[in-house]
Amino acid sequence: MDYLHDWANLLLRWGHLIVGVAWIGASFYFNWLENHLERQNASLGDGVAGELWAIHGGGFYHLQKYELAPPSLPEPLHWFKWEAYTTFLTGFALLWVVYYLNAGTMLLPPGSTLVPWQGVLLGLGVVFGAWFVYDALCRSPLGRRPAWLAMVGFVLLIALTWGLMQVFSGRAAYLHVGAAIGTCMVANVFRVIIPGQKALVSAMQTGAERDPAHGRHALLRSRHNNYLTLPVLFLMISNHYPMTYASEWGWLVLAGLMVFSVLVRHYFNVRHLAGRKVWVLPAAGLALVTLMAAMVPEPAPSRQAAGNGAPEVAFGEVAAIVEERCAGCHAAEPSFGGFAAAPAGVALDTGEQIRRHLKDIQRVAVTSRYMPLGNVTGMTDVERATLGAFIAAPSPAPGS
Ligand code: HEC
């Protein structure tokens, strides 16, 4: 079972990445197209807003964009929607495999008062509830004031992050914020952008009057999707960076990274326009450097540094702690249920392996404390300090 679970995880993640690349790649490409159309050519045909030449893969491409629509409906007409839908489907399945099937360890923090199914329901509520809140905001009068809407959305997202960090493990909280945003983006495609395009096509077929509201809604939603791409991509890889989510300030770290990445996206949106853009990249850089400075980790706790004259830590002590708190999972044959092999390929069941991984142990169990996962094995602060003291000592002398 654990073995099949690992395969499900691998195949879904792989697939999610592939279709996600296809979706975001197409979206980046169309943004780029829009920004690079030649709009001044005298040779442009009737009703053509712009055109562009490109060379790729050994061939020349010639594209044209129409001001409204071509005189008759072209056949075949290509739509871009399955990239988005399959990204949602694979991501949702992956959420189950990684977080909900192991909710006790992966979703909930140690000592949580929730039982796993309550955590799962809450997670699902957030992922889908976010869309209803967001959609209602876009349709409210706020929808006509994009800057205000963006501010409100940003504050709500950070509040959501903070709230989730109170009930979920840090990594699950981040991932759920990412999943909630991703769901809104896919639903924008499914519920607003594609229906708008369908209405456009059917208006062409029947010769009916076009409803300008469709265009206005679709533009707002695709603009949101454009700016949310980079934050979502970060959230999807955030699991690898406990320094971001593993402190109580994780919600603020996310706020900083969102500001940074939205500014970077903004730069790519406006760099082809004249004027008023020189500040964008420096502002993004400033946001990033400020965040990095604010996040500098405190030095690892060390018993000597505490000045209480504690004796040096012996390797045996370290090995005993790792054996008790980590090796249940991190062994060639884990005894802890749910693992078919040492997680992340890190086995810690012999003295030699522990020595080899001292730096990793410090990073995950002392500096960021994201291991033991969900602290299921109940590692204490004193034990973390002991590990930290041994690793920080001038040279973890052999044989000590
Ligand atoms: C409940 C099982 C479990 C326990 C107990 C556990 N881990 Fe892990 N560990 C995992 C899983 C699952 C992963 C892979 C997922 C990930 O990278 O977050 C992992 C990944 C790691 C990694 C590689 C990821 C990285 O960021 O380098 C290290 C190193 C690690 N654990 C060290 C430890 C140490 C040290 C302890 C004891 C203090 C420990 N683990 C206790 C399950 C566990």
Short mmCIF file of C-alpha atoms and ligand atoms in Angstrom, two decimals:
data_model
loop_
_atom_site.label_atom_id
_atom_site.label_comp_id
_atom_site.label_asym_id
_atom_site.label_seq_id
_atom_site.Cartn_x
_atom_site.Cartn_y
_atom_site.Cartn_z
CA MET A 1 0.00 0.00 0.00
CA ASP A 2 2.73 2.44 0.99
CA TYR A 3 4.49 1.47 -2.18
CA LEU A 4 1.44 2.27 -4.35
CA HIS A 5 0.96 5.46 -2.42
CA ASP A 6 4.50 6.51 -3.37
CA TRP A 7 3.73 5.79 -7.01
CA ALA A 8 0.50 7.77 -6.90
CA ASN A 9 2.44 10.64 -5.39
CA LEU A 10 5.13 10.46 -8.07
CA LEU A 11 2.80 10.15 -11.06
CA LEU A 12 0.40 12.84 -9.91
CA ARG A 13 3.17 15.28 -9.08
CA TRP A 14 4.88 14.64 -12.37
CA GLY A 15 1.61 15.09 -14.27
CA HIS A 16 0.68 18.18 -12.27
CA LEU A 17 4.01 19.75 -13.15
CA ILE A 18 3.63 18.93 -16.85
CA VAL A 19 0.13 20.31 -17.29
CA GLY A 20 0.96 23.25 -15.04
CA VAL A 21 3.91 24.11 -17.27
CA ALA A 22 1.61 23.85 -20.30
CA TRP A 23 -0.96 26.16 -18.72
CA ILE A 24 1.41 28.79 -17.44
CA GLY A 25 3.57 28.50 -20.53
CA ALA A 26 0.57 29.23 -22.76
CA SER A 27 -0.46 32.09 -20.52
CA PHE A 28 3.03 33.63 -20.57
CA TYR A 29 3.15 33.17 -24.31
CA PHE A 30 -0.15 34.96 -24.99
CA ASN A 31 0.86 37.78 -22.68
CA TRP A 32 4.06 38.10 -24.58
CA LEU A 33 2.19 38.06 -27.90
CA GLU A 34 -0.16 40.79 -26.76
CA ASN A 35 2.79 42.93 -25.67
CA HIS A 36 4.79 42.48 -28.84
CA LEU A 37 2.21 42.90 -31.60
CA GLU A 38 3.20 45.36 -34.30
CA ARG A 39 0.22 47.66 -34.31
CA GLN A 40 1.44 50.40 -36.68
CA ASN A 41 1.99 48.47 -39.91
CA ALA A 42 0.37 50.13 -42.92
CA SER A 43 -0.04 46.70 -44.46
CA LEU A 44 -2.40 45.43 -41.74
CA GLY A 45 -5.61 44.05 -43.21
CA ASP A 46 -9.13 45.20 -42.41
CA GLY A 47 -10.09 44.73 -38.76
CA VAL A 48 -6.59 43.49 -37.84
CA ALA A 49 -5.24 45.09 -34.68
CA GLY A 50 -1.68 43.89 -35.00
CA GLU A 51 0.61 41.24 -36.30
CA LEU A 52 3.89 39.64 -35.45
CA TRP A 53 6.58 37.49 -36.98
CA ALA A 54 8.51 34.89 -35.03
CA ILE A 55 11.02 32.18 -35.72
CA HIS A 56 11.04 29.02 -33.67
CA GLY A 57 12.13 25.45 -34.16
CA GLY A 58 13.45 26.21 -37.61
CA GLY A 59 10.27 27.77 -39.02
CA PHE A 60 8.76 31.23 -39.51
CA TYR A 61 5.42 32.02 -37.86
CA HIS A 62 3.07 34.84 -38.74
CA LEU A 63 0.30 35.72 -36.32
CA GLN A 64 -2.46 38.31 -36.50
CA LYS A 65 -4.74 39.61 -33.83
CA TYR A 66 -8.19 40.95 -34.73
CA GLU A 67 -9.63 44.10 -33.23
CA LEU A 68 -12.91 42.34 -32.55
CA ALA A 69 -13.26 39.17 -34.53
CA PRO A 70 -12.64 37.90 -38.04
CA PRO A 71 -15.57 38.31 -40.48
CA SER A 72 -16.54 34.65 -40.18
CA LEU A 73 -15.85 32.02 -37.55
CA PRO A 74 -12.61 30.21 -38.47
CA GLU A 75 -12.43 26.41 -38.44
CA PRO A 76 -10.77 24.83 -36.57
CA LEU A 77 -10.56 27.38 -33.75
CA HIS A 78 -8.21 26.37 -30.95
CA TRP A 79 -9.20 26.90 -27.36
CA PHE A 80 -6.89 26.88 -24.35
CA LYS A 81 -8.64 25.42 -21.36
CA TRP A 82 -7.64 21.82 -20.70
CA GLU A 83 -4.22 22.94 -19.49
CA ALA A 84 -5.97 24.76 -16.66
CA TYR A 85 -8.55 22.07 -15.92
CA THR A 86 -6.04 19.24 -15.79
CA THR A 87 -3.75 21.31 -13.57
CA PHE A 88 -6.63 21.56 -11.12
CA LEU A 89 -7.55 17.87 -11.35
CA THR A 90 -4.01 16.58 -10.83
CA GLY A 91 -3.35 19.11 -8.09
CA PHE A 92 -6.53 18.20 -6.25
CA ALA A 93 -5.69 14.49 -6.41
CA LEU A 94 -2.17 15.24 -5.19
CA LEU A 95 -3.57 17.19 -2.27
CA TRP A 96 -5.44 14.05 -1.20
CA VAL A 97 -2.47 11.77 -1.64
CA VAL A 98 0.01 13.97 0.19
CA TYR A 99 -2.04 15.77 2.82
CA TYR A 100 -5.42 14.15 3.33
CA LEU A 101 -4.47 10.46 3.34
CA ASN A 102 -1.86 11.27 6.00
CA ALA A 103 -3.74 14.12 7.65
CA GLY A 104 -2.52 13.19 11.14
CA THR A 105 1.14 13.81 10.29
CA MET A 106 1.07 16.02 7.21
CA LEU A 107 -1.88 18.34 7.74
CA LEU A 108 -2.22 18.83 11.46
CA PRO A 109 0.48 20.16 13.77
CA PRO A 110 1.53 18.22 16.88
CA GLY A 111 -0.98 18.51 19.70
CA SER A 112 -3.76 19.61 17.36
CA THR A 113 -7.23 19.41 18.86
CA LEU A 114 -8.69 18.52 15.47
CA VAL A 115 -9.05 14.93 14.35
CA PRO A 116 -7.89 14.15 10.80
CA TRP A 117 -11.30 14.23 9.10
CA GLN A 118 -12.03 17.64 10.59
CA GLY A 119 -8.73 18.89 9.20
CA VAL A 120 -9.60 17.48 5.78
CA LEU A 121 -13.04 19.14 5.81
CA LEU A 122 -11.50 22.44 6.80
CA GLY A 123 -8.92 22.12 4.03
CA LEU A 124 -11.58 21.40 1.43
CA GLY A 125 -13.70 24.23 2.76
CA VAL A 126 -10.82 26.65 2.30
CA VAL A 127 -9.89 25.47 -1.19
CA PHE A 128 -13.45 25.78 -2.51
CA GLY A 129 -14.75 28.50 -0.18
CA ALA A 130 -12.03 30.86 -1.39
CA TRP A 131 -13.58 30.86 -4.85
CA PHE A 132 -17.03 31.89 -3.63
CA VAL A 133 -15.61 34.76 -1.59
CA TYR A 134 -13.33 35.89 -4.40
CA ASP A 135 -16.02 35.62 -7.07
CA ALA A 136 -18.49 37.57 -4.96
CA LEU A 137 -15.90 40.31 -4.44
CA CYS A 138 -15.22 40.56 -8.17
CA ARG A 139 -18.95 40.86 -8.89
CA SER A 140 -19.50 43.41 -6.12
CA PRO A 141 -19.06 47.16 -6.73
CA LEU A 142 -15.42 46.60 -5.75
CA GLY A 143 -15.00 44.79 -9.07
CA ARG A 144 -15.05 48.17 -10.80
CA ARG A 145 -12.11 49.42 -8.73
CA PRO A 146 -9.33 46.97 -9.54
CA ALA A 147 -6.70 48.53 -7.28
CA TRP A 148 -8.96 48.41 -4.23
CA LEU A 149 -10.05 44.93 -5.09
CA ALA A 150 -6.41 43.85 -5.26
CA MET A 151 -5.70 45.39 -1.83
CA VAL A 152 -8.70 43.67 -0.26
CA GLY A 153 -7.77 40.37 -1.88
CA PHE A 154 -4.20 40.66 -0.63
CA VAL A 155 -5.26 41.38 2.94
CA LEU A 156 -7.76 38.51 2.88
CA LEU A 157 -5.11 36.12 1.58
CA ILE A 158 -2.65 37.05 4.29
CA ALA A 159 -5.40 36.76 6.91
CA LEU A 160 -6.21 33.32 5.51
CA THR A 161 -2.54 32.33 5.78
CA TRP A 162 -2.39 33.49 9.37
CA GLY A 163 -5.60 31.65 10.22
CA LEU A 164 -4.49 28.42 8.57
CA MET A 165 -1.16 28.58 10.38
CA GLN A 166 -3.08 28.43 13.66
CA VAL A 167 -4.71 25.11 12.77
CA PHE A 168 -2.51 23.38 10.17
CA SER A 169 1.19 22.61 10.06
CA GLY A 170 3.09 25.48 8.45
CA ARG A 171 3.73 23.63 5.22
CA ALA A 172 0.10 22.51 4.92
CA ALA A 173 -1.06 26.07 5.61
CA TYR A 174 1.09 27.44 2.78
CA LEU A 175 0.07 24.68 0.41
CA HIS A 176 -3.60 25.33 1.10
CA VAL A 177 -3.20 29.03 0.40
CA GLY A 178 -1.58 28.04 -2.90
CA ALA A 179 -4.34 25.54 -3.65
CA ALA A 180 -7.01 28.14 -2.83
CA ILE A 181 -5.45 30.71 -5.17
CA GLY A 182 -4.91 28.06 -7.86
CA THR A 183 -8.54 27.00 -7.60
CA CYS A 184 -9.68 30.60 -8.07
CA MET A 185 -7.46 30.88 -11.14
CA VAL A 186 -8.84 27.71 -12.71
CA ALA A 187 -12.38 28.70 -11.82
CA ASN A 188 -11.74 32.06 -13.50
CA VAL A 189 -11.03 30.14 -16.67
CA PHE A 190 -13.91 27.71 -16.22
CA ARG A 191 -16.63 30.05 -14.98
CA VAL A 192 -15.77 33.43 -16.51
CA ILE A 193 -13.18 33.47 -19.27
CA ILE A 194 -14.30 30.45 -21.31
CA PRO A 195 -18.05 31.25 -20.93
CA GLY A 196 -17.25 34.78 -22.12
CA GLN A 197 -15.50 33.41 -25.17
CA LYS A 198 -18.38 31.03 -25.84
CA ALA A 199 -20.80 33.95 -25.71
CA LEU A 200 -18.58 35.84 -28.13
CA VAL A 201 -18.53 32.93 -30.57
CA SER A 202 -22.27 32.38 -30.37
CA ALA A 203 -22.91 36.09 -30.87
CA MET A 204 -20.84 35.83 -34.06
CA GLN A 205 -22.86 32.85 -35.23
CA THR A 206 -26.24 34.37 -34.56
CA GLY A 207 -25.30 37.93 -35.40
CA ALA A 208 -26.58 39.02 -32.00
CA GLU A 209 -25.33 42.07 -30.14
CA ARG A 210 -22.24 41.36 -27.94
CA ASP A 211 -22.56 41.95 -24.23
CA PRO A 212 -19.59 44.14 -23.22
CA ALA A 213 -19.86 42.88 -19.62
CA HIS A 214 -18.35 39.56 -20.71
CA GLY A 215 -15.23 41.25 -21.99
CA ARG A 216 -14.90 43.40 -18.88
CA HIS A 217 -15.21 40.44 -16.50
CA ALA A 218 -12.84 38.28 -18.50
CA LEU A 219 -10.23 41.04 -18.59
CA LEU A 220 -10.35 41.51 -14.81
CA ARG A 221 -10.05 37.78 -14.18
CA SER A 222 -7.22 37.22 -16.62
CA ARG A 223 -5.37 40.12 -15.09
CA HIS A 224 -5.72 38.49 -11.68
CA ASN A 225 -4.49 35.19 -13.06
CA ASN A 226 -1.53 36.96 -14.59
CA TYR A 227 -0.43 38.52 -11.29
CA LEU A 228 -1.14 35.45 -9.17
CA THR A 229 0.99 33.09 -11.26
CA LEU A 230 4.30 33.78 -9.55
CA PRO A 231 3.00 33.66 -5.96
CA VAL A 232 1.23 30.36 -6.67
CA LEU A 233 4.36 28.85 -8.17
CA PHE A 234 6.28 29.82 -5.06
CA LEU A 235 3.61 28.31 -2.79
CA MET A 236 3.75 25.07 -4.74
CA ILE A 237 7.48 24.69 -4.10
CA SER A 238 7.42 26.27 -0.63
CA ASN A 239 7.51 22.83 1.02
CA HIS A 240 11.21 22.68 0.30
CA TYR A 241 11.89 25.90 2.19
CA PRO A 242 10.96 25.57 5.85
CA MET A 243 12.67 28.90 6.56
CA THR A 244 9.61 30.51 4.94
CA TYR A 245 6.69 28.73 6.59
CA ALA A 246 8.12 27.19 9.74
CA SER A 247 8.13 30.26 11.98
CA GLU A 248 5.18 31.99 13.56
CA TRP A 249 5.86 34.87 11.15
CA GLY A 250 5.28 32.68 8.12
CA TRP A 251 2.20 34.69 7.12
CA LEU A 252 4.31 37.86 6.99
CA VAL A 253 7.03 36.11 5.00
CA LEU A 254 4.39 35.11 2.47
CA ALA A 255 3.14 38.69 2.33
CA GLY A 256 6.69 39.85 1.53
CA LEU A 257 7.21 37.21 -1.14
CA MET A 258 3.87 38.08 -2.72
CA VAL A 259 4.75 41.75 -2.93
CA PHE A 260 8.12 40.85 -4.42
CA SER A 261 6.78 38.43 -7.01
CA VAL A 262 3.82 40.58 -8.02
CA LEU A 263 6.23 43.47 -8.65
CA VAL A 264 8.41 41.23 -10.79
CA ARG A 265 5.34 40.15 -12.77
CA HIS A 266 4.31 43.79 -13.10
CA TYR A 267 7.69 44.63 -14.56
CA PHE A 268 7.21 42.02 -17.29
CA ASN A 269 3.74 43.40 -17.95
CA VAL A 270 4.83 47.00 -18.39
CA ARG A 271 8.41 46.90 -19.60
CA HIS A 272 7.41 47.36 -23.23
CA LEU A 273 5.36 50.46 -22.41
CA ALA A 274 6.88 53.92 -22.46
CA GLY A 275 7.77 55.58 -19.14
CA ARG A 276 6.71 55.01 -15.53
CA LYS A 277 8.43 51.69 -15.06
CA VAL A 278 11.99 52.37 -13.90
CA TRP A 279 10.95 52.00 -10.28
CA VAL A 280 9.44 48.53 -10.62
CA LEU A 281 12.49 46.29 -10.50
CA PRO A 282 14.33 48.34 -7.85
CA ALA A 283 11.17 48.24 -5.72
CA ALA A 284 11.00 44.46 -6.13
CA GLY A 285 14.68 44.18 -5.20
CA LEU A 286 14.17 46.36 -2.15
CA ALA A 287 11.21 44.24 -1.03
CA LEU A 288 13.27 41.07 -1.39
CA VAL A 289 16.35 42.41 0.41
CA THR A 290 14.21 43.78 3.25
CA LEU A 291 12.54 40.41 3.61
CA MET A 292 15.83 38.55 3.56
CA ALA A 293 17.28 40.86 6.20
CA ALA A 294 14.23 40.48 8.42
CA MET A 295 14.40 36.69 8.16
CA VAL A 296 18.07 36.19 9.12
CA PRO A 297 17.89 33.22 11.48
CA GLU A 298 18.91 33.53 15.08
CA PRO A 299 22.07 31.61 15.84
CA ALA A 300 21.33 27.98 16.68
CA PRO A 301 20.85 27.48 20.41
CA SER A 302 24.01 26.23 22.05
CA ARG A 303 24.40 25.17 25.64
CA GLN A 304 27.83 26.78 25.94
CA ALA A 305 26.59 30.06 24.50
CA ALA A 306 23.89 30.08 27.14
CA GLY A 307 26.77 30.56 29.55
CA ASN A 308 25.69 27.89 31.97
CA GLY A 309 28.92 26.03 31.61
CA ALA A 310 27.20 22.92 30.34
CA PRO A 311 29.59 20.13 29.44
CA GLU A 312 30.37 19.32 25.84
CA VAL A 313 27.89 17.10 24.13
CA ALA A 314 29.08 13.61 23.23
CA PHE A 315 28.20 12.03 19.91
CA GLY A 316 26.50 9.16 21.72
CA GLU A 317 23.96 11.59 23.12
CA VAL A 318 23.22 12.90 19.63
CA ALA A 319 22.92 9.42 18.19
CA ALA A 320 20.49 8.42 20.92
CA ILE A 321 18.24 11.41 20.22
CA VAL A 322 18.22 10.83 16.47
CA GLU A 323 17.60 7.12 17.02
CA GLU A 324 14.60 7.88 19.19
CA ARG A 325 13.08 10.84 17.33
CA CYS A 326 14.04 10.40 13.70
CA ALA A 327 15.04 6.85 12.84
CA GLY A 328 11.49 5.48 13.02
CA CYS A 329 10.94 7.14 9.64
CA HIS A 330 14.50 7.76 8.48
CA ALA A 331 15.69 4.18 8.23
CA ALA A 332 16.34 1.85 5.33
CA GLU A 333 13.20 0.03 6.48
CA PRO A 334 11.10 2.56 8.39
CA SER A 335 9.17 1.18 11.34
CA PHE A 336 6.82 4.18 11.30
CA GLY A 337 3.69 3.34 9.29
CA GLY A 338 3.17 5.06 5.95
CA PHE A 339 6.76 4.99 4.65
CA ALA A 340 8.06 2.36 2.26
CA ALA A 341 11.61 3.75 2.22
CA ALA A 342 13.63 6.41 4.06
CA PRO A 343 11.81 9.71 3.35
CA ALA A 344 13.70 12.02 1.00
CA GLY A 345 16.34 9.29 0.78
CA VAL A 346 17.71 10.37 4.16
CA ALA A 347 18.42 7.34 6.39
CA LEU A 348 19.61 8.09 9.93
CA ASP A 349 19.81 4.65 11.45
CA THR A 350 23.57 4.27 11.82
CA GLY A 351 26.20 6.47 13.48
CA GLU A 352 27.96 6.96 10.18
CA GLN A 353 24.79 8.20 8.45
CA ILE A 354 24.05 10.56 11.30
CA ARG A 355 27.53 12.07 10.99
CA ARG A 356 27.11 12.46 7.27
CA HIS A 357 23.83 14.34 7.74
CA LEU A 358 24.78 16.58 10.67
CA LYS A 359 24.31 19.77 8.66
CA ASP A 360 20.91 18.61 7.42
CA ILE A 361 19.90 17.62 10.92
CA GLN A 362 20.82 21.06 12.15
CA ARG A 363 18.88 22.74 9.37
CA VAL A 364 15.65 20.79 9.73
CA ALA A 365 15.57 19.97 13.46
CA VAL A 366 17.37 22.91 15.09
CA THR A 367 17.13 25.98 12.86
CA SER A 368 13.74 25.44 11.24
CA ARG A 369 12.26 22.67 13.45
CA TYR A 370 10.19 21.23 10.66
CA MET A 371 11.47 17.76 11.48
CA PRO A 372 10.38 15.46 13.01
CA LEU A 373 7.44 15.86 10.68
CA GLY A 374 4.53 17.21 12.72
CA ASN A 375 6.79 16.45 15.71
CA VAL A 376 4.98 13.12 15.91
CA THR A 377 7.86 11.64 17.87
CA GLY A 378 7.70 14.41 20.46
CA MET A 379 11.19 15.89 20.21
CA THR A 380 11.84 18.35 23.06
CA ASP A 381 13.49 21.78 22.94
CA VAL A 382 16.30 20.51 25.14
CA GLU A 383 17.02 17.77 22.63
CA ARG A 384 17.10 20.29 19.79
CA ALA A 385 19.50 22.46 21.78
CA THR A 386 21.67 19.42 22.43
CA LEU A 387 21.87 18.65 18.72
CA GLY A 388 22.58 22.30 18.00
CA ALA A 389 25.35 22.45 20.61
CA PHE A 390 27.07 19.35 19.27
CA ILE A 391 26.90 20.51 15.67
CA ALA A 392 27.98 24.06 16.46
CA ALA A 393 30.98 22.88 18.52
CA PRO A 394 34.29 23.74 16.77
CA SER A 395 34.80 20.26 15.39
CA PRO A 396 32.51 17.38 16.09
CA ALA A 397 35.66 15.43 16.87
CA PRO A 398 35.73 11.83 15.70
CA GLY A 399 35.34 9.40 18.54
CA SER A 400 34.04 12.02 20.95
C1 HEC B 1 6.99 10.87 10.77
C2 HEC B 1 8.14 10.55 9.99
C3 HEC B 1 9.37 11.44 10.11
C4 HEC B 1 10.12 11.68 11.24
C5 HEC B 1 9.89 11.16 12.65
C6 HEC B 1 11.23 12.51 10.80
N1 HEC B 1 11.13 12.76 9.45
FE1 HEC B 1 12.47 13.76 8.30
N2 HEC B 1 11.29 13.54 6.67
C7 HEC B 1 10.09 12.89 6.66
C8 HEC B 1 9.48 13.03 5.35
C9 HEC B 1 8.13 12.49 4.91
C10 HEC B 1 10.38 13.78 4.58
C11 HEC B 1 10.24 14.18 3.12
C12 HEC B 1 9.29 15.33 2.94
C13 HEC B 1 9.93 16.64 3.06
O1 HEC B 1 11.01 16.86 2.47
O2 HEC B 1 9.37 17.51 3.73
C14 HEC B 1 11.51 14.06 5.44
C15 HEC B 1 12.62 14.76 5.00
C16 HEC B 1 13.75 14.94 5.79
C17 HEC B 1 14.98 15.51 5.30
C18 HEC B 1 15.28 15.92 3.88
C19 HEC B 1 14.59 17.19 3.51
C20 HEC B 1 15.46 18.37 3.70
O3 HEC B 1 14.88 19.48 3.86
O4 HEC B 1 16.69 18.24 3.68
C21 HEC B 1 15.83 15.56 6.37
C22 HEC B 1 17.27 16.06 6.37
C23 HEC B 1 15.12 15.04 7.52
N3 HEC B 1 13.86 14.68 7.13
C24 HEC B 1 15.65 14.93 8.78
C25 HEC B 1 14.94 14.48 9.90
C26 HEC B 1 15.47 14.52 11.26
C27 HEC B 1 16.82 15.05 11.66
C28 HEC B 1 14.49 13.98 12.06
C29 HEC B 1 14.53 13.83 13.57
C30 HEC B 1 14.77 15.04 14.30
C31 HEC B 1 13.38 13.60 11.20
N4 HEC B 1 13.69 13.94 9.90
C32 HEC B 1 12.23 12.97 11.63
C33 HEC B 1 9.52 12.18 7.70
C34 HEC B 1 10.00 12.13 9.00
#
